[in-house]
Every structure is written in structure tokens, then in C-alpha cells.
Short mmCIF file of C-alpha atoms in Angstrom, two decimals:
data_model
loop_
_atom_site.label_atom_id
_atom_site.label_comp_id
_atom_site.label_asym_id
_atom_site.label_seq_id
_atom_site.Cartn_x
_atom_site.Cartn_y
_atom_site.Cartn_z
CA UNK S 1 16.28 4.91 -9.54
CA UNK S 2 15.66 0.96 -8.80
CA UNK S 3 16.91 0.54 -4.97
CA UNK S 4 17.65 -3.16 -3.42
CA UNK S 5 14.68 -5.02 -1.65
CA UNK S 6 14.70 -3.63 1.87
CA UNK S 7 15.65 -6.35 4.70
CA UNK S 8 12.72 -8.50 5.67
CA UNK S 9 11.28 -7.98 1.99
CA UNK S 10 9.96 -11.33 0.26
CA UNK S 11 11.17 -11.13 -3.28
CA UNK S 12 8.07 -13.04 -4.52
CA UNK S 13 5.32 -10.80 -2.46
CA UNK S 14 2.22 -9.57 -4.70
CA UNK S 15 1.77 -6.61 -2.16
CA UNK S 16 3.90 -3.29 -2.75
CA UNK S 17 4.85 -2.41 -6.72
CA UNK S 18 6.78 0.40 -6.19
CA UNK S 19 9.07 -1.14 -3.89
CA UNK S 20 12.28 -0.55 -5.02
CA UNK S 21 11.37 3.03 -6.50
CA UNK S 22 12.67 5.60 -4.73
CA UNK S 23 10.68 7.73 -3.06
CA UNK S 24 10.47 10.72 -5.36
CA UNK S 25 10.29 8.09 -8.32
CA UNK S 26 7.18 6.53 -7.08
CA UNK S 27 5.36 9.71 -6.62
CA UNK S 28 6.45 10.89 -10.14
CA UNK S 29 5.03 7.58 -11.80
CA UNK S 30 1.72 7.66 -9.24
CA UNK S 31 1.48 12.07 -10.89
CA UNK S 32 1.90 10.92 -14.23
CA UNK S 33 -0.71 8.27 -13.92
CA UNK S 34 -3.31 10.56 -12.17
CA UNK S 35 -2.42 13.17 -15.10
CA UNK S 36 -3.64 10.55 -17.84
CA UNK S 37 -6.37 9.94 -16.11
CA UNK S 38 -7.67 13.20 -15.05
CA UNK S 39 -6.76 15.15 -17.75
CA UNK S 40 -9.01 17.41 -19.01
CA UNK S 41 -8.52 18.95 -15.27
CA UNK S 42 -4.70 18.16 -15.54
CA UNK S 43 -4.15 21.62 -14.72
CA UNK S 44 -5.90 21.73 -11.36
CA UNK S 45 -3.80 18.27 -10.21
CA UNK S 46 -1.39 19.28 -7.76
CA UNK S 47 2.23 17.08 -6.47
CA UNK S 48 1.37 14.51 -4.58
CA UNK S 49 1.48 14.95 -0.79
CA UNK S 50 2.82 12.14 0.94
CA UNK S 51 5.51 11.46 4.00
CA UNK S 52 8.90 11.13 3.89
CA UNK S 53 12.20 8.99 5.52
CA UNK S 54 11.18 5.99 7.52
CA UNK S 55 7.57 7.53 7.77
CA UNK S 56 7.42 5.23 4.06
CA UNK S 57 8.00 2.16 6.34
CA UNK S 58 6.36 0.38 9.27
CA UNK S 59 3.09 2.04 8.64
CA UNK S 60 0.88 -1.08 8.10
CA UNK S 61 -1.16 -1.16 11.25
CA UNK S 62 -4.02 -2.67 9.52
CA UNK S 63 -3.37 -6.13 7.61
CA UNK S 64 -5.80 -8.98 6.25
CA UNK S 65 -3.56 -11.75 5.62
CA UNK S 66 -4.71 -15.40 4.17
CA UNK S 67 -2.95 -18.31 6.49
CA UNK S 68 -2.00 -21.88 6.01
CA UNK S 69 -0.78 -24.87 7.73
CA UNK S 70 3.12 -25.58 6.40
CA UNK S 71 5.14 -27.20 9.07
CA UNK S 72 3.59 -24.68 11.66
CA UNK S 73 1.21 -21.25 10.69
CA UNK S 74 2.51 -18.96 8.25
CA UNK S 75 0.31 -15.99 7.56
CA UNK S 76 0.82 -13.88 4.30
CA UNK S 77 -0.53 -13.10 0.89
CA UNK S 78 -1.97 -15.02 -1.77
CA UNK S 79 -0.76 -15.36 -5.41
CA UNK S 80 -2.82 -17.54 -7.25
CA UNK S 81 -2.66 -21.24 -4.82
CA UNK S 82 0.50 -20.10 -3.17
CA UNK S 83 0.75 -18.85 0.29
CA UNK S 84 3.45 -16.29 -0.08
CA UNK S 85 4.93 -15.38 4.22
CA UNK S 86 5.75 -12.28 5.11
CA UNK S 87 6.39 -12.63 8.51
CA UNK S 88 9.06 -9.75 8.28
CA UNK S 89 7.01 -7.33 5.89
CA UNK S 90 9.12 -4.06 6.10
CA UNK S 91 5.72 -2.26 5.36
CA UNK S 92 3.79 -3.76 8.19
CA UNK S 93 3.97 -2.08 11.84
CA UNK S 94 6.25 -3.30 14.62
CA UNK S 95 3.05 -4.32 16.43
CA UNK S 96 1.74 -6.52 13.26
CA UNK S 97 5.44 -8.08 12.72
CA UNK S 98 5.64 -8.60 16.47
CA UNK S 99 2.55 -10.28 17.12
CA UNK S 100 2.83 -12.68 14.55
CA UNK S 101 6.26 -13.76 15.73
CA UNK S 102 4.86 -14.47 19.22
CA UNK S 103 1.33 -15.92 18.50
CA UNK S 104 1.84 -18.12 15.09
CA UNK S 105 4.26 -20.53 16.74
CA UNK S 106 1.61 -21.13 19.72
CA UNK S 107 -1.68 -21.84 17.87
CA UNK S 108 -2.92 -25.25 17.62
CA UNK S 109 -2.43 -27.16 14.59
CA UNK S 110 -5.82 -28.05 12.05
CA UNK S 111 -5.94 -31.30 13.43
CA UNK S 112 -6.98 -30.47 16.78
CA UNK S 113 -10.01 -28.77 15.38
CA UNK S 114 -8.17 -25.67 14.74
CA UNK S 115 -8.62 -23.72 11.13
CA UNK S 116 -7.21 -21.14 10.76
CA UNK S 117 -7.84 -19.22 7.54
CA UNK S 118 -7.28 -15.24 8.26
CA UNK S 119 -4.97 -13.07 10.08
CA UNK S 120 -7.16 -9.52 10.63
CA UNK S 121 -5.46 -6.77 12.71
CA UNK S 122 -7.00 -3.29 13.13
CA UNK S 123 -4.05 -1.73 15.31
CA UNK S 124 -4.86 -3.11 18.78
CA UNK S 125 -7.88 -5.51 17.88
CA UNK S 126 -6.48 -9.09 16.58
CA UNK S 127 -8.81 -11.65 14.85
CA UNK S 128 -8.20 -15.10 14.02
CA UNK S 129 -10.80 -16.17 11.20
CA UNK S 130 -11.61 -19.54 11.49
CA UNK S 131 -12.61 -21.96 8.59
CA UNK S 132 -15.35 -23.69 10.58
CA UNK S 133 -18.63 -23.33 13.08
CA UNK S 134 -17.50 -25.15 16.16
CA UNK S 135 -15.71 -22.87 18.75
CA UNK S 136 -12.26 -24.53 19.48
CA UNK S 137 -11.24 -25.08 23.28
CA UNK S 138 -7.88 -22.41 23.47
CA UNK S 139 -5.83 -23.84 26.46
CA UNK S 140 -3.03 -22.29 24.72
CA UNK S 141 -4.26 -18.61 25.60
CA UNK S 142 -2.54 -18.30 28.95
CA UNK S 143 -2.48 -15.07 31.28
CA UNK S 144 1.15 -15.29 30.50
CA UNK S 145 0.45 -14.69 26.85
CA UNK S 146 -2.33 -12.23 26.98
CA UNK S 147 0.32 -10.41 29.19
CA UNK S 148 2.93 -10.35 26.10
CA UNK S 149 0.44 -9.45 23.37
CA UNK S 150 -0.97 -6.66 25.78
CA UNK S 151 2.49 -5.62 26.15
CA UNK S 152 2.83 -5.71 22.29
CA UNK S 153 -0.26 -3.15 22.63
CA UNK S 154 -2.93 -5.97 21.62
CA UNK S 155 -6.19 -4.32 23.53
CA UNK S 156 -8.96 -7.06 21.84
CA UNK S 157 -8.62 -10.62 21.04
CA UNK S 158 -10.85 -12.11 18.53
CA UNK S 159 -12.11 -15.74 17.15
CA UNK S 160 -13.96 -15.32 14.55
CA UNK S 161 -15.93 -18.25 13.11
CA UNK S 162 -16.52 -18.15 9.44
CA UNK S 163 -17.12 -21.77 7.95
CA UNK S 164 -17.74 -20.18 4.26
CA UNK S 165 -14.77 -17.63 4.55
CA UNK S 166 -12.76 -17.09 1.52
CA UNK S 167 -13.17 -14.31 -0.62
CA UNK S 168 -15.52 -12.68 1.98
CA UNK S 169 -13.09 -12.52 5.05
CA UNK S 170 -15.45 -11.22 7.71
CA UNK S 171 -19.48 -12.12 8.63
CA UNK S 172 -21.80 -10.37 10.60
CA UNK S 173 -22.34 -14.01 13.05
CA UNK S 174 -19.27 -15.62 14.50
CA UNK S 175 -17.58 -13.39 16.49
CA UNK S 176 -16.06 -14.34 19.90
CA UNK S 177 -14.10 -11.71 22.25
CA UNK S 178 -11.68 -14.27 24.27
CA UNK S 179 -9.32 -11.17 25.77
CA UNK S 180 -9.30 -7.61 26.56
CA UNK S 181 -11.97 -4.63 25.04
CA UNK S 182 -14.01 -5.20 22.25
CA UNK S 183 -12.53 -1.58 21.16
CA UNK S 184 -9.44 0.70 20.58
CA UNK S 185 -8.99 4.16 20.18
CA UNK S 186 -6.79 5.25 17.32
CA UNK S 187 -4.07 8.15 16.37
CA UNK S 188 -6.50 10.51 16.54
CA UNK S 189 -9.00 9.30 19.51
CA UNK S 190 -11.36 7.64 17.54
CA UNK S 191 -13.15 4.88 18.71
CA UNK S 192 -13.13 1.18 16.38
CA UNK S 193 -13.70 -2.12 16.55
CA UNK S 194 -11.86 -5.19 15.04
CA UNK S 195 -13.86 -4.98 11.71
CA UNK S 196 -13.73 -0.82 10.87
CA UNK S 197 -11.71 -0.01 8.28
CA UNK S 198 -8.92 2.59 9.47
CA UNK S 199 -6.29 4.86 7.25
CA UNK S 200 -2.81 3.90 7.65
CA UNK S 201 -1.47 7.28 7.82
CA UNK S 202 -3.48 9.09 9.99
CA UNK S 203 -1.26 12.09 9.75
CA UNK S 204 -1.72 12.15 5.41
CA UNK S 205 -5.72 11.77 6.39
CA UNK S 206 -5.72 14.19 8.76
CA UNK S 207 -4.40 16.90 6.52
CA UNK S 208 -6.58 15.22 3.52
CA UNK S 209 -9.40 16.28 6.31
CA UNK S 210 -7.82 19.74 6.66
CA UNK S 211 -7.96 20.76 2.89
CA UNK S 212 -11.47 19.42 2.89
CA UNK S 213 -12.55 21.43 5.92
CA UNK S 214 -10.57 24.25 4.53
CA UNK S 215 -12.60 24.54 1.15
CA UNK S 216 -16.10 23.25 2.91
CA UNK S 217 -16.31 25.72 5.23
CA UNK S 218 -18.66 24.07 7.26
CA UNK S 219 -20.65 26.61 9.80
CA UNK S 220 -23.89 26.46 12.02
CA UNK S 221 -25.63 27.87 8.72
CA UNK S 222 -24.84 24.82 6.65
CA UNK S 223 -25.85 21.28 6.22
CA UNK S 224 -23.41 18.92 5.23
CA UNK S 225 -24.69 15.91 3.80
CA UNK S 226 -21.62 12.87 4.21
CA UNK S 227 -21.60 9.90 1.91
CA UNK S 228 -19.65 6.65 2.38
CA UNK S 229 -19.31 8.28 6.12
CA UNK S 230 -17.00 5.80 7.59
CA UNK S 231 -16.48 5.72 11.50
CA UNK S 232 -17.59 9.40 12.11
CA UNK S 233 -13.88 10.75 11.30
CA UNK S 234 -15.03 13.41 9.00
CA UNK S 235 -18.46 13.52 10.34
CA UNK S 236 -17.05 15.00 14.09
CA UNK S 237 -15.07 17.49 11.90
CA UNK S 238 -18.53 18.72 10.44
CA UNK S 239 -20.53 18.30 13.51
CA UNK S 240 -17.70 20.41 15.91
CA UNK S 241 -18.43 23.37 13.39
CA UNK S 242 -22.19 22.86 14.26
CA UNK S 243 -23.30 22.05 11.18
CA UNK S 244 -26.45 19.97 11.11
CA UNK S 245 -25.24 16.63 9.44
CA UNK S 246 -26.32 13.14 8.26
CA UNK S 247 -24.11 10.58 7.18
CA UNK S 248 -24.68 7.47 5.26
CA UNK S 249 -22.52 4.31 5.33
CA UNK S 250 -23.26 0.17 4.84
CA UNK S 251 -20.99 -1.42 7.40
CA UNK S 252 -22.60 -2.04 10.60
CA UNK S 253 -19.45 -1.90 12.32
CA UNK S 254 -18.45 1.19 10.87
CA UNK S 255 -22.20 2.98 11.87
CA UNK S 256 -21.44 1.57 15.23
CA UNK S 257 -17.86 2.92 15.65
CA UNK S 258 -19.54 6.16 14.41
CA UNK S 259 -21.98 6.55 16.66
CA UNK S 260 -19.74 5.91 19.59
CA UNK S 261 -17.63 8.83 18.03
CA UNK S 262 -20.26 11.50 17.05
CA UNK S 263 -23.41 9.96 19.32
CA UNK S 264 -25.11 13.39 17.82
CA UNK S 265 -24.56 12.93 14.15
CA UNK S 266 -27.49 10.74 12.36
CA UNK S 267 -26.81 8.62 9.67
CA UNK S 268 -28.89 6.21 7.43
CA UNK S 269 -27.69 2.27 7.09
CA UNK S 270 -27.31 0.86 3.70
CA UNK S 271 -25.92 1.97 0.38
CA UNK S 272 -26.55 5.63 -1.29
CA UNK S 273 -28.76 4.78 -3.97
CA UNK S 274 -31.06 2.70 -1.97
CA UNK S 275 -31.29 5.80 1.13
CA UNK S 276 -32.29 8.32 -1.93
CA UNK S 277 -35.50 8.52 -0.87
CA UNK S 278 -34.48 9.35 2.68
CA UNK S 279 -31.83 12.05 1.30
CA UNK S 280 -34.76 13.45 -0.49
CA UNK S 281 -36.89 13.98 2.16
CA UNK S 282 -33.78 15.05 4.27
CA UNK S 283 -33.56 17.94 1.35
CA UNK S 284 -36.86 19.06 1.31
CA UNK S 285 -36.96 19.74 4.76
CA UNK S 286 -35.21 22.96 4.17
CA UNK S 287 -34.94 23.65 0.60
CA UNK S 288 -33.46 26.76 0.52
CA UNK S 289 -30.58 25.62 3.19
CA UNK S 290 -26.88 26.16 2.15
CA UNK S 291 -25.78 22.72 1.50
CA UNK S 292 -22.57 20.76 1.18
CA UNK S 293 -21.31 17.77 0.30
CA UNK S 294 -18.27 15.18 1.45
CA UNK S 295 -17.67 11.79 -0.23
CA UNK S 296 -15.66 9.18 0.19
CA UNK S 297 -16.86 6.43 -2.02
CA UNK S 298 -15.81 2.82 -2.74
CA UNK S 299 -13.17 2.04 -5.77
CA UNK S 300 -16.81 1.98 -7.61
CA UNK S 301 -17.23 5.49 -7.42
CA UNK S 302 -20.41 7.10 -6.50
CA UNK S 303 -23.49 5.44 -8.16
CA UNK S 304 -24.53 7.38 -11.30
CA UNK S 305 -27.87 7.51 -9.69
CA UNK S 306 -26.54 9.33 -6.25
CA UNK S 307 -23.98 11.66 -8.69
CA UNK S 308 -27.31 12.76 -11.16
CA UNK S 309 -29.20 13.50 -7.27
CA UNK S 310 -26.81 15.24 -5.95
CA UNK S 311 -25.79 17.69 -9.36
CA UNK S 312 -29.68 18.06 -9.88
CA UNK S 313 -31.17 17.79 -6.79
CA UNK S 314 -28.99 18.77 -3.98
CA UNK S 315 -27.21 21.24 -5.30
CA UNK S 316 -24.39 21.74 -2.87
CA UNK S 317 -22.48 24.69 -2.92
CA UNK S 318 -19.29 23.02 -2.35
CA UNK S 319 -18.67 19.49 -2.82
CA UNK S 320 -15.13 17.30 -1.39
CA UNK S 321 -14.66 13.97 -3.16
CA UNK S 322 -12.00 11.82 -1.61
CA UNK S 323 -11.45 9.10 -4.08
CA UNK S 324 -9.24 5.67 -4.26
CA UNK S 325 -10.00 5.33 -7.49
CA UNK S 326 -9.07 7.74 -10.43
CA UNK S 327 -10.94 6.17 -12.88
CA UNK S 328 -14.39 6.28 -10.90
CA UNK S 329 -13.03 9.66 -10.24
CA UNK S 330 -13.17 11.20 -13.70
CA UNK S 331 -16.59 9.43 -14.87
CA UNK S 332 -17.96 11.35 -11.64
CA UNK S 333 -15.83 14.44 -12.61
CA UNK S 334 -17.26 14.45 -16.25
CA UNK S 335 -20.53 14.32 -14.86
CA UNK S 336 -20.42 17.21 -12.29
CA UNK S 337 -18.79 19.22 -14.38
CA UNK S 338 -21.62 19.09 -16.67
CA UNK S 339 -24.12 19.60 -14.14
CA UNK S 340 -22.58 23.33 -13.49
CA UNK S 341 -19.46 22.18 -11.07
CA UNK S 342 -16.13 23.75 -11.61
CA UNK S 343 -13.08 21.36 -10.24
CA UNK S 344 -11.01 23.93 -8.06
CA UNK S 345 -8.41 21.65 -6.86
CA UNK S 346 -7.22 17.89 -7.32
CA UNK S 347 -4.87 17.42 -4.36
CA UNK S 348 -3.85 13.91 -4.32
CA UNK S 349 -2.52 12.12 -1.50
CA UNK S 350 0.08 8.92 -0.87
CA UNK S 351 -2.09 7.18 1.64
CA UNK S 352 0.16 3.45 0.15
CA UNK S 353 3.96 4.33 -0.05
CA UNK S 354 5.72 1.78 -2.08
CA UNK S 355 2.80 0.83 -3.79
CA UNK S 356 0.58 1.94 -6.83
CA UNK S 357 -2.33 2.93 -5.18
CA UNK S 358 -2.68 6.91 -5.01
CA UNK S 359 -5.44 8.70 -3.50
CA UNK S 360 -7.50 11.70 -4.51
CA UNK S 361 -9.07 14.68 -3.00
CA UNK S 362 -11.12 16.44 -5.90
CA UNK S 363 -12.28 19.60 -4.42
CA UNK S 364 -15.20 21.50 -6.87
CA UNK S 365 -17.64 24.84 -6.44
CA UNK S 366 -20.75 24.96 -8.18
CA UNK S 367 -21.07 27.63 -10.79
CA UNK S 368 -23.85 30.42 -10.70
#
């Protein structure tokens, strides 16, 4: 069924292809493409959990959207040169939609040293990337509108100065708080800053969580061993079991969300393959320990490197693989499975409504 573009809906937006699917159409096409791709295990794959009604809408509380100068500040996405607005994106939250309609109109124009290049909201933290190194004067940031955007529920206000931005939105120097706390707490009570990365429907990832925990079992007499580890979401899960944990994650400001959130949990700074040696040693420490594994990789998938050390080294019992990417997905699959892993359950999630992307929860038990 093709449905109308709902109100507020650019016709010429890049973002959302499943748009005018219907709901039930856009999870049949997003099954159908996960059964191609994963099918040798095609009979594990189960339908597609997702949310319904108006839960499909207004669930964009997280946006990175380019900016220009045309006649005034129009923030949207990118297709090829063009600056597409969406100031009216029926995917984006209230709060997103809102707080562009009050702040665009009132920031400064390039001229008056003033360039804007990035729009990046993380629910309540706001950041304005700007194109250059010189912090601007911002007269225009009156208690009158730090009242409205708190009102909006706006908690931090960000500059961020990025001369070289572009394809890289965010770097580590530049930052400037110039209102409110330099954190939020999310759905859940989570602890982040303006550049953690957060799911969009934290109900969907909290029941992703649940089926992981489910089939995990994690216990005081397991270690669970957390790759790609995020803010400490699924890291408190393990560690309020009491298993002894150790995560490993590359983003600075997601280790420092996540030690904020689980202040017990360790976890190791950089990417997998280069912390192998650590993991190693980790391992060895207790051998014969009951071990498990959670990963939530990149689109990349998990290095072939950190896949052969954990099939031949680690040797986890049980093994959750949350995966954006069902390509990466089956490579890693084919390779577990030939280690001596049997895929129990593929339970895929619809973390995107009305677009393509589909998420993946593989869930697999060793054999023997």
C-alpha cells in the first residue's frame, strides 16, 4: 500500500525510504531483505518487532543536520550540494521541530563571524557546530531565551568549534558549554552527554536488552565480556546480575557517559582488535570461568581478527550480537558457525520506522 506524504514531509528529503509504506508493508520488505541475507539461518529469523500507531512518528530525538545560510538558517539534510530543510520533519521529536523553530530565526548571520555548519541534538543537549576557531560573542542568548529552550526541555547548550568540520561532524577540542548541564539523563536514567550516541526507541532497545539478558543469563558465576559497549546501557544490565564485566568502546564520550552510569564496570579505550592483547590477558586470568559474550558492533561488523579470538579463544558459552548491519552480520555468522556456534534465534528489531534500516539481534550457543 503507497500512503500520501504525511504533513510536514519534504517531498525531496534523502532521509526515510519507506515513507509512504504502510506500516505492515515496510516491515514485510525490511523481513524479506533480512531473509536474503541471512539465509542459510532463514529459519531461525523471526517477524520483526517494532512499534505501532503514532509510536512510528515523532521519535527522532537525536538528529545531525548540515545547515546553511539562505535568506536566514535553514538546517536539514544534504543531497549532493543541496541543502534540503526539514524544519517540519514528521519523524523528528516535538522537542527537535520546536527548537529549531525558536532558535534558527535568532542566530547571527555568517557575516558577523557566525558559521554555522551543524545542527547536533542528543534529546536535551543542543550543539551548534561552527565552521571556524574563533569563539563568536552571543548577545543574542538572552535569559529570556534560555528560559524558552529550557521550557522546550533543552538541559545543555553547546558551541562547538570545528574549523575542518565536514564529513567529520564532531572533534575532541572545541567544545564550549554557554547554558545549563553539560549532561541529561535519558528514557531510561542513563546519564549522556551532547556527543553519545543514544537509540531512538528506547522502549524497542529495552526489550532488544531483555531477549539478550533472557538468553545470556548473566549470574555472579559468569563473566561477560561487552564489545562496542556504548554508554554502559547493557553493561549495568550485566553488572546488576553481578557478573564480573569489562567493556570495550572507542568514543571518549561514550567511556565517559559509561562510567558515570556503571562507575564499577571497567572497560578498555580504543578499538577491539587493538585491546586483544588486554582481552587476552583478561581471559587467562581465569581460564576455566564460564564466559559470555555481548556485541554491538559498527555497520563494519566485528573485525575478523576479534570474531577468530573470540570462536577460538574465548569460547563463550553464549554469545548476543546486536547488529545494524545484515551483511557484516552473516560474514560473522558464517564464521561462528564454523567455529562450533549454533544460531538459536535472529530476532530483528525496527529501531528506524519509515526507513530501510532494520536491526538485528542474532542470539547463538556454542556446541559441545
Amino acid at each position: 500500500m503507497t500512503l500520501a506524504l504525511r504533513s510536514g514531509c519534504e517531498a525531496h528529503c534523502p532521509g526515510c525510504r519507506h515513507r509512504t509504506l504502510s506500516g505492515d508493508d515496510s516491515l514485510r520488505q525490511k523481513y524479506q531483505f533480512l531473509a536474503s541475507q541471512l539465509e542459510p539461518w532463514q529459519a531461525q529469523l523471526q517477524p520483526v518487532a517494532s512499534v505501532t500507531g503514532e509510536q512510528r512518528w515523532g521519535y527522532r530525538d537525536r538528529v545531525q543536520l548540515s545547515c546553511a545560510w539562505q535568506q536566514g538558517w535553514r538546517a536539514g539534510l544534504r543531497r549532493r550540494d543541496e541543502l534540503i530543510p526539514i524544519p517540519h520533519c514528521p519523524v523528528q521529536s516535538p522537542r527537535v521541530r520546536r527548537a529549531l523553530a525558536l532558535l534558527l530565526p535568532l542566530l547571527p548571520p555568517p557575516e558577523q563571524d557566525f558559521q554555522l555548519a551543524y545542527w547536533v541534538q542528543s534529546g536535551a543537549q543542543l550543539v551548534l557546530v561552527l565552521k571556524q576557531a574563533a569563539l563568536p560573542e552571543c548577545p543574542w542568548l538572552s535569559a529570556h531565551l534560555w528560559a524558552q529552550l529550557q521550557h522546550l526541555g533543552i538541559e545543555g547548550l553547546w558551541l562547538h568549534l570545528h574549523p575542518s568540520a565536514g564529513r567529520k561532524v564532531l572533534a575532541k577540542p572545541g567544545w564550549h558549554l554557554l547554558r545549563g548541564a553539560a549532561y541529561s539523563r535519558d528514557a531510561s536514567g542513563l546519564i549522556h552527554g551532547p556527543a553519545a550516541f543514544q537509540q531512538l526507541l528506547p522502549q524497542l532497545f529495552n526489550q532488544a536488552l531483555d531477549c539478550a539478558e533472557t538468553f545470556l543469563q548473566p549470574s555472579a558465576s559468569t563473566r561477560v565480556l561487552d564489545l562496542y559497549s556504548g554508554s554502559g546501557s547493557s553493561l549495568r544490565r550485566w553488572h546488576q546480575h553481578g557478573a564480573a564485566v569489562l567493556g570495550v568502546e572507542i568514543s571518549a564520550a561514550a567511556i565517559d557517559c559509561a562510567a558515570r552510569n556503571v562507575p564499577e564496570a571497567p572497560i578498555l579505550r580504543g578499538s577491539c582488535e587493538n585491546r586483544l592483547p588486554q582481552l587476552e590477558q583478561w581471559r587467562r586470568e581465569n581460564s576455566n570461568a564460564h564466559y559470555l559474550l555481548y556485541t554491538n558492533p559498527p555497520r563494519t561488523g566485528m573485525e575478523s581478527a576479534v570474531t577468530d579470538w573470540v570462536a577460538q579463544q574465548l569460547r563463550p558459552t553464549r554469545i548476543a550480537y546486536l547488529s545494524c548491519s545484515a551483511g557484516t552480520l552473516a560474514r560473522d555468522l558464517a564464521q561462528l558457525t564454523a567455529s562450533g556456534y549454533r544460531v538459536e534465534t535472529l530476532q530483528p528489531f525496527d529501531f528506524f520506522p519509515q526507513t530501510h534500516h532494520v536491526e538485528t539481534l542474532a542470539l547463538l550457543q556454542r556446541e559441545g
